[in-house]
CSV table of C-alpha atoms in Angstrom, one decimal:
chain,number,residue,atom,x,y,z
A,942,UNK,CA,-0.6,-27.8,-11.2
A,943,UNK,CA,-4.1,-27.9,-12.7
A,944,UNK,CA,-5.2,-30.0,-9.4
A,945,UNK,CA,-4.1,-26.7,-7.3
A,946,UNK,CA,-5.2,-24.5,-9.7
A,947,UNK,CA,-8.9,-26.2,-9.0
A,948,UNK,CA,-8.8,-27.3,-5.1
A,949,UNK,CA,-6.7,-24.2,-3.3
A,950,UNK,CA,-8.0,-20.9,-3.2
A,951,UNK,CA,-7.0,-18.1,-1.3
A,952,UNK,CA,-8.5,-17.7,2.3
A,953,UNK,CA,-11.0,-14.5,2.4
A,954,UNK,CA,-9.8,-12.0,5.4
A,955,UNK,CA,-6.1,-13.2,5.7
A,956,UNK,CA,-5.8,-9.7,7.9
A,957,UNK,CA,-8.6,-11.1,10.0
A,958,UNK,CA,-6.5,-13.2,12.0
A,959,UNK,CA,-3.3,-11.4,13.6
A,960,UNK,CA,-2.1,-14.0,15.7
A,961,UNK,CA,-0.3,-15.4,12.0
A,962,UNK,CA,2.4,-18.1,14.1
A,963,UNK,CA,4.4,-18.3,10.7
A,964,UNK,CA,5.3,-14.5,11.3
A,965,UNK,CA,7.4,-15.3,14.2
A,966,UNK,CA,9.1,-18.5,13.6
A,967,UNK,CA,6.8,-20.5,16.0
A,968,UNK,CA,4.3,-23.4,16.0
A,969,UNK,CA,3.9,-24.5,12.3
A,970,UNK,CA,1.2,-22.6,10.1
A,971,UNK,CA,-2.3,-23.0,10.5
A,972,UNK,CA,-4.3,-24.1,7.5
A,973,UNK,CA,-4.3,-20.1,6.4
A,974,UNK,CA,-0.6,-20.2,6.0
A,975,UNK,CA,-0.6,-23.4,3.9
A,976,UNK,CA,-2.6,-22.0,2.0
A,977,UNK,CA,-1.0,-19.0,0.9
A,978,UNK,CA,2.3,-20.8,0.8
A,979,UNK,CA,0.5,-22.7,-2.0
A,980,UNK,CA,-1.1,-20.1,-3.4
A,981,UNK,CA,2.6,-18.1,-3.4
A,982,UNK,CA,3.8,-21.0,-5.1
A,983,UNK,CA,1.4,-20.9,-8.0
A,984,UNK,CA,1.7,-17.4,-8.7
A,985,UNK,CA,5.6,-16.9,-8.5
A,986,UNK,CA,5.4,-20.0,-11.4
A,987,UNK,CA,4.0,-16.9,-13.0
A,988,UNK,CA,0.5,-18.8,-12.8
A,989,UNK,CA,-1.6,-15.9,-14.2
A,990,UNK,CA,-5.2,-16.9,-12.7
A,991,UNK,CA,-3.7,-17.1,-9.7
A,992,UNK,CA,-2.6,-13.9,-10.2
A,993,UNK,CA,-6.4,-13.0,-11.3
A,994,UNK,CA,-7.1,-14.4,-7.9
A,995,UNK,CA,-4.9,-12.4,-6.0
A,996,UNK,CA,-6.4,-8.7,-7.8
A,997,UNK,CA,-9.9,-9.9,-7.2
A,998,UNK,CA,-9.2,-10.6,-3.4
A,999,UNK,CA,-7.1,-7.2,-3.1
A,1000,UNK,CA,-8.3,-4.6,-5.0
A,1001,UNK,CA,-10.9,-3.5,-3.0
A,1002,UNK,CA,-8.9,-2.7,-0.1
A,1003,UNK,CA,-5.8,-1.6,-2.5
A,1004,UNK,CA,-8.0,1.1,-3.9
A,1005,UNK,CA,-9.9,2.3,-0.7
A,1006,UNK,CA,-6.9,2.7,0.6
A,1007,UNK,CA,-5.3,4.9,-2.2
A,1008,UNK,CA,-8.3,7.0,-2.7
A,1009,UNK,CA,-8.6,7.9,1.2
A,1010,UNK,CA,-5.2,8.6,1.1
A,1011,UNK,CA,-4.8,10.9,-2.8
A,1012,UNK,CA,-8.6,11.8,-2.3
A,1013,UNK,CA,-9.3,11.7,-6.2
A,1014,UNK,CA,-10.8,8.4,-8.1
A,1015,UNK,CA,-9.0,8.9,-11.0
A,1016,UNK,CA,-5.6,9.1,-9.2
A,1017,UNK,CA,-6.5,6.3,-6.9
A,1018,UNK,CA,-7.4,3.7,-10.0
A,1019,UNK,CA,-4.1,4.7,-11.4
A,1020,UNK,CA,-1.6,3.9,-8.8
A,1021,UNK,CA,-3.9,1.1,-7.9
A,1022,UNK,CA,-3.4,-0.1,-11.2
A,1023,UNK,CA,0.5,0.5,-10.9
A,1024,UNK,CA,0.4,-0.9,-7.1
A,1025,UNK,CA,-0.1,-4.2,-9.2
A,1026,UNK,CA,1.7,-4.1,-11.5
A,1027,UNK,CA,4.8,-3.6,-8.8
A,1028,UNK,CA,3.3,-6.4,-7.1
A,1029,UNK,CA,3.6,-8.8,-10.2
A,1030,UNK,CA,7.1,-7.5,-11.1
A,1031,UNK,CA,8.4,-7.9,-7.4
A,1032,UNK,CA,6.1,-11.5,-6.6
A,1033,UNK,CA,9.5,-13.6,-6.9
A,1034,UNK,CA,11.4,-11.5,-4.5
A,1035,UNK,CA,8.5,-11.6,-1.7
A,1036,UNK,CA,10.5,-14.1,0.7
A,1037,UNK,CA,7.2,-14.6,3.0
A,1038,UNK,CA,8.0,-13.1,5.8
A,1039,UNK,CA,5.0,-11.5,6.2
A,1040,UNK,CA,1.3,-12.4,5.0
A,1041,UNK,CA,0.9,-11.8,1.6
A,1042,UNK,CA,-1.7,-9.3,2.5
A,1043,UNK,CA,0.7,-7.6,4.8
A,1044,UNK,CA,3.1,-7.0,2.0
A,1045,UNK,CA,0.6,-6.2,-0.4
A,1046,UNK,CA,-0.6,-3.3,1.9
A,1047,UNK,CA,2.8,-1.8,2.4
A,1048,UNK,CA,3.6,-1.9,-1.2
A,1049,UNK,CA,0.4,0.3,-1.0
A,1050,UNK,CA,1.4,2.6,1.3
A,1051,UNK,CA,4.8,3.1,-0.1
A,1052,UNK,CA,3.1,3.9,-3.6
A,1053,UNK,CA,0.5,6.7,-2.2
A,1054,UNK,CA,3.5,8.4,0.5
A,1055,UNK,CA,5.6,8.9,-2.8
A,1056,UNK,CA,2.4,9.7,-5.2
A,1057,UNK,CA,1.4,12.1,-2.4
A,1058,UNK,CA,5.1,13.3,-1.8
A,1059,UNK,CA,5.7,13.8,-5.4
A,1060,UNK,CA,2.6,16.0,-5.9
A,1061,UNK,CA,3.7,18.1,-2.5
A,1062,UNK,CA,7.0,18.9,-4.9
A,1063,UNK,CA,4.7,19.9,-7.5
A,1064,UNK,CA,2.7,21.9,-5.0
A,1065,UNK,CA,-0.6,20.1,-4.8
A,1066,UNK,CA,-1.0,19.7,-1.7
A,1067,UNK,CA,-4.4,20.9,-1.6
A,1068,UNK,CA,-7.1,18.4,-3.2
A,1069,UNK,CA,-9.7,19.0,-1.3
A,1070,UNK,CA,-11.7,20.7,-3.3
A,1071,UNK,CA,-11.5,18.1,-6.0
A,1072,UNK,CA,-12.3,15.9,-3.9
A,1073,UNK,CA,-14.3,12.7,-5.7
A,1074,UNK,CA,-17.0,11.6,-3.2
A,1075,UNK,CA,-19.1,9.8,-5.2
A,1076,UNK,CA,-19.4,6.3,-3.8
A,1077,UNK,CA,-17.9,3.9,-6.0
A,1078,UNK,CA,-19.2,0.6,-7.6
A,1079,UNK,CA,-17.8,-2.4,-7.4
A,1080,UNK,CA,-17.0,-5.0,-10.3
A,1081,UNK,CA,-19.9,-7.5,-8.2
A,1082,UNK,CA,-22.1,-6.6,-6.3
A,1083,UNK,CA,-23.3,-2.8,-6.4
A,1084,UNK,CA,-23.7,-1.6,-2.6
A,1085,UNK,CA,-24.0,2.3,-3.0
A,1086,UNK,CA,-26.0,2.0,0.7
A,1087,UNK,CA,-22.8,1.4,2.2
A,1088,UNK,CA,-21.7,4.8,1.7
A,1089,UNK,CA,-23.4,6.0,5.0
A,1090,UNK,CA,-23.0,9.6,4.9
A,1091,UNK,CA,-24.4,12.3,2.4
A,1092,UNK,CA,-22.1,13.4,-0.2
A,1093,UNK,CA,-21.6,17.0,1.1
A,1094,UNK,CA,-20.5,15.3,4.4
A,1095,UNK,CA,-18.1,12.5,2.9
A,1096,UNK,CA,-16.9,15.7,1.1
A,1097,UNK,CA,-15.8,17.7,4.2
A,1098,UNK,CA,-14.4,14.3,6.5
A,1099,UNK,CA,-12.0,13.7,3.0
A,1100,UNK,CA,-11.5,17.6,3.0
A,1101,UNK,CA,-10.0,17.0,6.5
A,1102,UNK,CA,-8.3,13.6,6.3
A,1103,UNK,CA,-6.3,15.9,3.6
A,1104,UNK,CA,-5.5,18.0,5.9
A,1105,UNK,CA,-3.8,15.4,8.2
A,1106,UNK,CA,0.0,14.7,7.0
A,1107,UNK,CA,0.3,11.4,4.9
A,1108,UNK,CA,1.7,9.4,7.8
A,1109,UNK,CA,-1.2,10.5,10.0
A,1110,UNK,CA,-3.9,10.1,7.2
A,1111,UNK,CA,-2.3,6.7,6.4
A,1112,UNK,CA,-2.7,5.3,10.1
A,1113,UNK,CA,-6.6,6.7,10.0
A,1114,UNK,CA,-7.6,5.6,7.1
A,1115,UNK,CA,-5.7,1.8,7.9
A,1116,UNK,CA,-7.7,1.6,11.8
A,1117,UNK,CA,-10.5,4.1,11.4
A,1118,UNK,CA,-11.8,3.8,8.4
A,1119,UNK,CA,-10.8,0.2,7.0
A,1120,UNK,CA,-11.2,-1.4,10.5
A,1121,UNK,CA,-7.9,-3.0,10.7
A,1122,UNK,CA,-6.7,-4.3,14.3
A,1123,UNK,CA,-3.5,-2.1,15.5
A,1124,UNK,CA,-1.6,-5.2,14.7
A,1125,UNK,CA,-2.2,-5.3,11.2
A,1126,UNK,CA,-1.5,-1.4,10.9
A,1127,UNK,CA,1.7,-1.8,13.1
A,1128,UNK,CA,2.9,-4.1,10.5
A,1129,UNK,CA,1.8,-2.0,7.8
A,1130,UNK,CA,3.5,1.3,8.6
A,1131,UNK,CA,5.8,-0.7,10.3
A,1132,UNK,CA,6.1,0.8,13.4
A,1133,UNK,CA,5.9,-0.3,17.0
A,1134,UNK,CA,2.5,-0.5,18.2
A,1135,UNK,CA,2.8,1.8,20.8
A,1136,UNK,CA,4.1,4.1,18.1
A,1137,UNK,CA,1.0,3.3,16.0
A,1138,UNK,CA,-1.6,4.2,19.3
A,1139,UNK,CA,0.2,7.6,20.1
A,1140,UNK,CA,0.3,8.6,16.5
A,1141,UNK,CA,-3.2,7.7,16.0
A,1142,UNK,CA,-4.4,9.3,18.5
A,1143,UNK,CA,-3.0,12.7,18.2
A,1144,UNK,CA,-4.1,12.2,14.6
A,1145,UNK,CA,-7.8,11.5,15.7
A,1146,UNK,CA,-7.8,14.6,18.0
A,1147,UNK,CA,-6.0,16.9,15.1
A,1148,UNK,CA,-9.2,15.7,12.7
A,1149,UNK,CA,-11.5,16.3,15.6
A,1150,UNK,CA,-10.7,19.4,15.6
A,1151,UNK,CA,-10.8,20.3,12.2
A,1152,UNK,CA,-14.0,18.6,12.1
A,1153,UNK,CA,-15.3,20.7,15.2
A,1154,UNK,CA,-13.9,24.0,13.4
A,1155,UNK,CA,-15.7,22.5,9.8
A,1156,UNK,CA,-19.1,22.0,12.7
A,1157,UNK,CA,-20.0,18.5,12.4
A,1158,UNK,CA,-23.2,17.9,14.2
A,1159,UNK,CA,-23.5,15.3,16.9
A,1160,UNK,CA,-25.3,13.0,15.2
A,1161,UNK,CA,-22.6,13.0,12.2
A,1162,UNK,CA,-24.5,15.5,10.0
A,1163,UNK,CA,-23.0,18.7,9.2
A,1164,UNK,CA,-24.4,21.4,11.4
A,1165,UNK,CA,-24.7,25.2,9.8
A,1166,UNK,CA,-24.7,26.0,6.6
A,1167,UNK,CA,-27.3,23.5,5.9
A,1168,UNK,CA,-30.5,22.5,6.2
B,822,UNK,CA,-5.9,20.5,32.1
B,823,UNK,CA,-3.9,19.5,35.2
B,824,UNK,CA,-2.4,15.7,34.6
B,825,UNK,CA,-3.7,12.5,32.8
B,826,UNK,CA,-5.4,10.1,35.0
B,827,UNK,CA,-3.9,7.0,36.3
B,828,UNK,CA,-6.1,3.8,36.8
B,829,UNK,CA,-7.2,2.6,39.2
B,830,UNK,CA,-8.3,6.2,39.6
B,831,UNK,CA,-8.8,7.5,42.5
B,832,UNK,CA,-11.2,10.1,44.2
B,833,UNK,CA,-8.0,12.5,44.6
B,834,UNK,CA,-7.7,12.3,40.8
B,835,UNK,CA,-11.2,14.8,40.5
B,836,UNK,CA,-10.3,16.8,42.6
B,837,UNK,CA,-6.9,17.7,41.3
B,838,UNK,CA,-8.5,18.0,37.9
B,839,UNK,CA,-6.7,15.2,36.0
B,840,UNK,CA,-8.4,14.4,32.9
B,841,UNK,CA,-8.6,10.5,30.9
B,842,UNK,CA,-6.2,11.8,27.5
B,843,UNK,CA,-5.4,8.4,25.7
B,844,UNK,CA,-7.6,6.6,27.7
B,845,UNK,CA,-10.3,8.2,26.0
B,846,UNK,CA,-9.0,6.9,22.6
B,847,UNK,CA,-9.0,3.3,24.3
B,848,UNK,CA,-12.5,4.0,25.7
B,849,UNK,CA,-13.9,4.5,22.3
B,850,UNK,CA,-11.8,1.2,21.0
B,851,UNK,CA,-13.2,-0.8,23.3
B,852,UNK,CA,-9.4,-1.8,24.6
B,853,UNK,CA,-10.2,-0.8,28.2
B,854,UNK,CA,-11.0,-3.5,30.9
B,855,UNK,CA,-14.3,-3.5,32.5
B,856,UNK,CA,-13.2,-1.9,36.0
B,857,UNK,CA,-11.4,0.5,34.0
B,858,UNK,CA,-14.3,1.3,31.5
B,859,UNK,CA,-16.3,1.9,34.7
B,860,UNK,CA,-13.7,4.3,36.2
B,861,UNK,CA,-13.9,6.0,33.0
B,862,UNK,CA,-17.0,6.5,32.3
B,863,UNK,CA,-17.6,7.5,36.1
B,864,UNK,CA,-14.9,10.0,35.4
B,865,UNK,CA,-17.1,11.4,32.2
B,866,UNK,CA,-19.9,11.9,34.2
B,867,UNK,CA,-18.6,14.5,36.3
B,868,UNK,CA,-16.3,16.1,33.7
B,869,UNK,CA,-17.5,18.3,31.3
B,870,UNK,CA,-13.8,19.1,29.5
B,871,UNK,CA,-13.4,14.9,29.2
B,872,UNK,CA,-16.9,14.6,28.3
B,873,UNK,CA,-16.5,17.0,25.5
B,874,UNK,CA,-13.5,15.5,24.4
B,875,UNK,CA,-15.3,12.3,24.3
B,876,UNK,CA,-17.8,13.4,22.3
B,877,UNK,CA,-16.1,15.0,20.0
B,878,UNK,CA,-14.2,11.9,19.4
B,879,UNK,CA,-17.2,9.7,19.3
B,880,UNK,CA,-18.2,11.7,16.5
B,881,UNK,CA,-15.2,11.8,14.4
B,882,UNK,CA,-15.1,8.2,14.2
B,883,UNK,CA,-18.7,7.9,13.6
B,884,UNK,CA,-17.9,10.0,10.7
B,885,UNK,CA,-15.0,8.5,9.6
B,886,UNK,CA,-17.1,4.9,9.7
B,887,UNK,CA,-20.0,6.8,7.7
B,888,UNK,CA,-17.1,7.3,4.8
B,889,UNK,CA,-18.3,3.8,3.3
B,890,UNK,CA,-16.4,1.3,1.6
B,891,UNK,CA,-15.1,2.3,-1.5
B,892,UNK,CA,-14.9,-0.3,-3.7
B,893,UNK,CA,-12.5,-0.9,-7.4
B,894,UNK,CA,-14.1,0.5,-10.1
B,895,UNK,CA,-16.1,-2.1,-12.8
B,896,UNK,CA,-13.7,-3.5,-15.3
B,897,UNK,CA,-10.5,-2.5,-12.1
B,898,UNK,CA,-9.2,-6.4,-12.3
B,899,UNK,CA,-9.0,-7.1,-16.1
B,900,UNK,CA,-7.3,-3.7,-16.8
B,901,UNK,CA,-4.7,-4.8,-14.3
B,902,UNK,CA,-4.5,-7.8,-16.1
B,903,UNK,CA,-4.2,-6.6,-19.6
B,904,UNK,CA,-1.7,-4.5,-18.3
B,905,UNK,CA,0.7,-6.6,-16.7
B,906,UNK,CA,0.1,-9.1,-19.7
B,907,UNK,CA,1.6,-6.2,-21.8
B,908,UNK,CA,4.1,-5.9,-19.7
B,909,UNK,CA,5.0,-9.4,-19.8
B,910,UNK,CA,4.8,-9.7,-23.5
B,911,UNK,CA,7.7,-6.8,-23.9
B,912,UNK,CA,9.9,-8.6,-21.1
B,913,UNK,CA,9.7,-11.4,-23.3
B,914,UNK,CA,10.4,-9.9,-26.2
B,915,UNK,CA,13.4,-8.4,-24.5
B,916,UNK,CA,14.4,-12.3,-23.5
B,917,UNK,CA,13.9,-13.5,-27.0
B,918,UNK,CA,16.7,-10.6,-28.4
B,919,UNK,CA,18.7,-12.0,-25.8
B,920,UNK,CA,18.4,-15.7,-26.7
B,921,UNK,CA,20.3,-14.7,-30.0
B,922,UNK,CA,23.7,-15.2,-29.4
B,923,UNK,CA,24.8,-15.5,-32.7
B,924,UNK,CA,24.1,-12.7,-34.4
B,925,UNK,CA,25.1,-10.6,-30.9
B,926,UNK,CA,28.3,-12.3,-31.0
B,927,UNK,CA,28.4,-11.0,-34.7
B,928,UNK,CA,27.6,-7.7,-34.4
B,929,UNK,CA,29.9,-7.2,-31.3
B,930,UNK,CA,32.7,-8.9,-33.5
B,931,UNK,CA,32.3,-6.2,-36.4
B,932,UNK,CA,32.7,-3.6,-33.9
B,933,UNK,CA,35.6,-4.8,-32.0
B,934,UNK,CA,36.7,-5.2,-35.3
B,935,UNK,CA,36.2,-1.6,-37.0
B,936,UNK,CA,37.5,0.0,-33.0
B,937,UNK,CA,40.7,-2.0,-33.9
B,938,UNK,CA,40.7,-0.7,-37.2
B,939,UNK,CA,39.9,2.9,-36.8
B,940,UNK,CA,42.0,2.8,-33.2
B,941,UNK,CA,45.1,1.8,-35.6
B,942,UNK,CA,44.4,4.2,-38.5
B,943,UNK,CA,44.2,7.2,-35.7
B,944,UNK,CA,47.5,5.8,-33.5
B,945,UNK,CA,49.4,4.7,-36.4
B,946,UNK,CA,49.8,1.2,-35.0
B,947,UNK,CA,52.1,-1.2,-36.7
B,948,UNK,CA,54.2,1.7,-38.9
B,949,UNK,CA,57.6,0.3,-39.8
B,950,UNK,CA,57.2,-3.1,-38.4
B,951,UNK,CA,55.1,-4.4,-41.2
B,952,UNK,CA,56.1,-3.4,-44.7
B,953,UNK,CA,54.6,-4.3,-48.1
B,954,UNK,CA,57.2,-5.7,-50.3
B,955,UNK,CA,58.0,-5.9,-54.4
B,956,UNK,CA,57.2,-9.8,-55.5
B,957,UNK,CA,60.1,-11.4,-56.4
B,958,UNK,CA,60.8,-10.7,-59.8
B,959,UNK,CA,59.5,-14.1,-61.9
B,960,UNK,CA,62.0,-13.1,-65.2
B,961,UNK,CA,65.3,-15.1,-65.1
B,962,UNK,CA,64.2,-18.5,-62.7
B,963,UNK,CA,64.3,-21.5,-64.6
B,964,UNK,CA,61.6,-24.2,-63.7
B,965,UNK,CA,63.5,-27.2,-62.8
C-alpha cells in the first residue's frame, strides 16, 4: 500500500536491542517488531523499494562482514552482491522467527563459510598477502577517518584474522570488530552463548598471539621493522 | 600456570599461583561486577603472567577496533538491484512459457503421438489383428 510504502520505515539498529520479546513467544512486540512485521509484509508482496530499503539498511554490515571474513574487496562485493540476491529469492520463505537482521546475518555467514570452504578445496587458503586494506567508501557519506589504524597495520591484524579458522574469524569479526552484543552473535552462529564466550575467547588469545609473534606495539602500532 | 581463579578470590588464590583465564576476557568486556572487577584488577597488580596476558589482550582488541568500519562500495545498492531485477525479469519469462498451455498441450500431444507411432513400428503392434481389405467390387450391384 502506497500509505505504508510512505509512513513505515524500517527501524535503524534492529540488532541494537536483544531483548526482541517476539523471539520467544512472550509479551507482544514492541513497536520495532510491528514494524518489521510491516515492513516483511511489503517486501514479500515483492514491493521492490522496500526491498531498496532493506539493501540500503544492510549492506554496510553485509559487506564488512564478508570482507573481514574473505579479506579481499573484490570477493567481498561479490558474495555481498549474491548474499542479496539469496535474500530476495528466499524473502517468502523467512517465517520470522528471528529479526530480519538476524536472518540476514546468517544468510551472511553461511555464504562466506562456503565461499571460504570452497576456496580451502581450491587451495587458497592463504590471502593474506592480497589482502585489500584500503578503507572503503561508502555510497553517503565518505568517512575514511574511521579507519583508525595505518594501512600497514590494518594489513597485518587482516593478515592474522586469516589465520584464525572461519568459525573463529566469524565470532571475531561479529563481537570484536562489528560490536555486536554476545546475544546477537549467539544467534548468528547459532550456538549457545556459553559456546560463543569460550570460542571467542580462545580465538582472542590465538590472534594475540599471532599478533605478539607479528610485534604489535602497545599502543596499537606495529613495533620493529618500522619507523 | 597453577589453576584459574575463583571469585570471590581469596588471599590463598596468590599464593597458590592461580591466574584470572576467562575472567580476563570478561574484564576487558566490561561483563564483570564491580567487587569482582576490583578483585581482578587487585589480582593484576601483583601478577606479572596475568598482567601480561592482560595487556596483550587489551591490545588485540584495540587493534581489532582500529580495523574501521568498512563500508559498501559507491554504486553497492543499485547493482544489487539491477541484478535481482534481472533476475526477476527471467523468472518471469520462465512463468509466461508456462502460462501457455495450449501450445504445451500441443506439443506434448505430437510427441505422445510419434512415441506411439515409432513404439508400434519397432514392436510390431497390431500385426494380424487389423488387416487392410480389397473394396468390395462395385461391377455387378444393381442400384435399386
Amino acid at each position: 500500500m502506497a500509505s505504508e510504502a510512505s509512513t513505515v520505515s524500517l527501524p535503524v539498529g534492529v540488532l541494537d536491542d536483544p531483548e526482541d520479546p517476539s523471539e520467544d513467544g512472550g509479551p507482544p512486540p514492541d513497536r520495532a517488531g510491528l514494524f518489521e512485521r510491516i515492513f516483511l509484509r511489503r517486501l514479500r508482496r515483492g514491493d521492490q523499494r522496500a526491498f531498496a530499503d532493506l539493501v540500503k539498511q544492510h549492506q554496510d554490515r553485509v559487506y564488512s562482514l564478508c570482507l573481514r571474513m574473505l579479506g579481499d574487496a573484490a570477493e567481498a562485493e561479490d558474495l555481498s552482491q549474491e548474499v542479496f540476491l539469496a535474500v530476495h529469492r528466499h524473502l517468502p520463505r523467512f517465517r520470522g522467527e528471528c529479526r530480519l537482521s538476524t536472518w540476514i546475518f546468517r544468510v551472511t555467514r553461511n555464504h562466506c563459510l562456503n565461499r571460504i570452504k570452497s576456496a580451502e578445496r581450491r587451495g587458497a587458503t592463504e590471502r593474506a598477502a592480497q589482502v585489500d586494506t584500503e578503507p572503503v567508501l561508502s555510497e553517503g557519506a565518505p568517512e575514511p577517518d574511521k579507519a583508525l589504524l595505518g594501512a600497514e597495520e590494518r594489513r597485518r591484524v587482516q593478515a592474522a584474522l586469516a589465520r584464525l579458522s572461519a568459525e573463529h574469524r566469524l565470532l571475531v569479526v561479529l563481537r570484536d570488530i562489528e560490536g555486536l552484543s554476545y546475544e546477537d552473535v549467539a544467534r548468528i552462529a547459532e550456538l549457545p552463548a556459553g559456546t560463543v564466550k569460550s570460542r571467542l575467547h580462545r580465538a582472542r588469545s590465538a590472534l594475540a598471539r599471532l599478533l605478539a609473534a607479528e610485534g604489535m606495539a602497545p599502543d596499537g602500532a606495529v613495533a620493529g621493522g618500522r619507523s | 600456570m597453577n589453576g584459574v581463579l575463583e571469585f570471590p578470590m581469596r588471599h590463598e588464590d596468590h599464593l597458590r599461583g592461580a591466574h584470572l583465564g576467562e575472567k580476563l576476557h570478561e574484564l576487558l568486556d566490561g561483563e564483570l561486577t564491580r567487587p569482582e572487577q576490583e578483585n581482578a584488577l587487585a589480582h593484576l597488580s601483583e601478577c606479572d603472567a596475568c598482567a601480561a596476558e592482560h595487556d596483550r589482550l587489551a591490545e588485540t582488541l584495540t587493534a581489532l577496533r582500529g580495523l574501521g568500519e568498512a563500508r559498501a562500495p559507491r554504486g553497492f545498492s543499485s547493482r544489487v538491484l539491477r541484478r535481482t531485477r534481472a533476475h526477476r525479469r527471467g523468472r518471469l519469462r520462465l512463468v509466461a512459457h508456462l502460462r501457455a498451455p495450449y501450445e504445451v498441450a500441443v506439443v506434448v500431444l505430437l510427441a505422445a503421438a510419434l512415441a506411439v507411432l515409432v513404439m508400434g513400428q519397432t514392436f510390431g503392434w497390431g500385426e494380424g489383428r487389423f488387416e487392410w481389405t480389397e473394396p468390395p467390387p462395385t461391377t455387378g450391384i444393381k442400384n435399386p
